[in-house]
Short mmCIF file of C-alpha atoms in Angstrom, two decimals:
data_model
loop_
_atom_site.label_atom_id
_atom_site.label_comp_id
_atom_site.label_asym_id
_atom_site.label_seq_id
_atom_site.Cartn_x
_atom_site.Cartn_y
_atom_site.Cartn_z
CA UNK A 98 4.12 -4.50 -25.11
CA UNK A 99 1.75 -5.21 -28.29
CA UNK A 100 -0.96 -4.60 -26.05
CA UNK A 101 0.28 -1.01 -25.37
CA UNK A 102 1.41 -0.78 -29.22
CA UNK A 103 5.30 -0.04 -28.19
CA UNK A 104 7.86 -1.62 -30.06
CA UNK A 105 11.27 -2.66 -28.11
CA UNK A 106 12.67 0.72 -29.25
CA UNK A 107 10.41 3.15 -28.83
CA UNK A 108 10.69 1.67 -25.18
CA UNK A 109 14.34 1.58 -25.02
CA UNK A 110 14.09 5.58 -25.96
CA UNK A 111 11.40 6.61 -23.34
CA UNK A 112 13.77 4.65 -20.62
CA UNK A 113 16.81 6.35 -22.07
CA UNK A 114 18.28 2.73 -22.52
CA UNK A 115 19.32 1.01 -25.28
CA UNK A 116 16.74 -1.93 -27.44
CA UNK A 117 19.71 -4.61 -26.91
CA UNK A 118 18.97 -4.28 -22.74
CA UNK A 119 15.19 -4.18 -23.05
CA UNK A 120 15.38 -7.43 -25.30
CA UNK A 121 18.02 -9.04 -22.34
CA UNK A 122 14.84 -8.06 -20.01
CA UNK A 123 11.74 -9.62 -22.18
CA UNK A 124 14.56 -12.80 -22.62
CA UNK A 125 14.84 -12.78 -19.09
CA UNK A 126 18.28 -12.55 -19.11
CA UNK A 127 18.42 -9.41 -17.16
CA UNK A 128 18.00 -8.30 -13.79
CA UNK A 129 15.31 -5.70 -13.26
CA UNK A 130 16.33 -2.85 -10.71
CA UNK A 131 14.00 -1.15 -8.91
CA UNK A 132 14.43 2.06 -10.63
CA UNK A 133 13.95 -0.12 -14.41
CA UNK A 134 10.77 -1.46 -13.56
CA UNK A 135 9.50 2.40 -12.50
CA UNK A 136 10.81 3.58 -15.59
CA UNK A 137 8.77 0.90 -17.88
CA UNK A 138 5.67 1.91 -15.31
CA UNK A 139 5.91 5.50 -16.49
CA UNK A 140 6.93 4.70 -20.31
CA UNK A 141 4.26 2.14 -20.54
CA UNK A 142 1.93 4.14 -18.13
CA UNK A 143 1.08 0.92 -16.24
CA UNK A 144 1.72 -0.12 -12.43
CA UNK A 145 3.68 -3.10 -12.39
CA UNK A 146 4.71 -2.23 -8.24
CA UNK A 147 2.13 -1.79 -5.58
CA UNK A 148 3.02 -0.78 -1.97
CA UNK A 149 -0.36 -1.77 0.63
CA UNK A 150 -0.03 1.11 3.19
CA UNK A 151 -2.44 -0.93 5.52
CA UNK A 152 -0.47 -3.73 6.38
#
């Protein structure tokens, strides 16, 4: 997250979550759900998930 200069809440508001269940994630204390991880994808504007279509 520092390297996208986000802080835990300015995450937790983009993902319409609260900072308390993004700290559970970075702790790993948390189970991601597919639909999390696409929401930190868009908030963050990375690709953490990549489908191959050729295999």
């Amino acid at each position: 997250m520092k390297k996208q200069g986000i802080t835990q809440k300015a995450l937790a508001e983009k993902m319409n979550c609260t900072q308390q269940y993004i700290s559970k994630i970075l702790k790993g204390r948390e189970n991601l759900s597919l639909e999390a991880l696409c929401k930190i994808e868009s908030a963050l504007g990375i690709q953490i998930l990549r489908f191959d279509s050729n295999n």
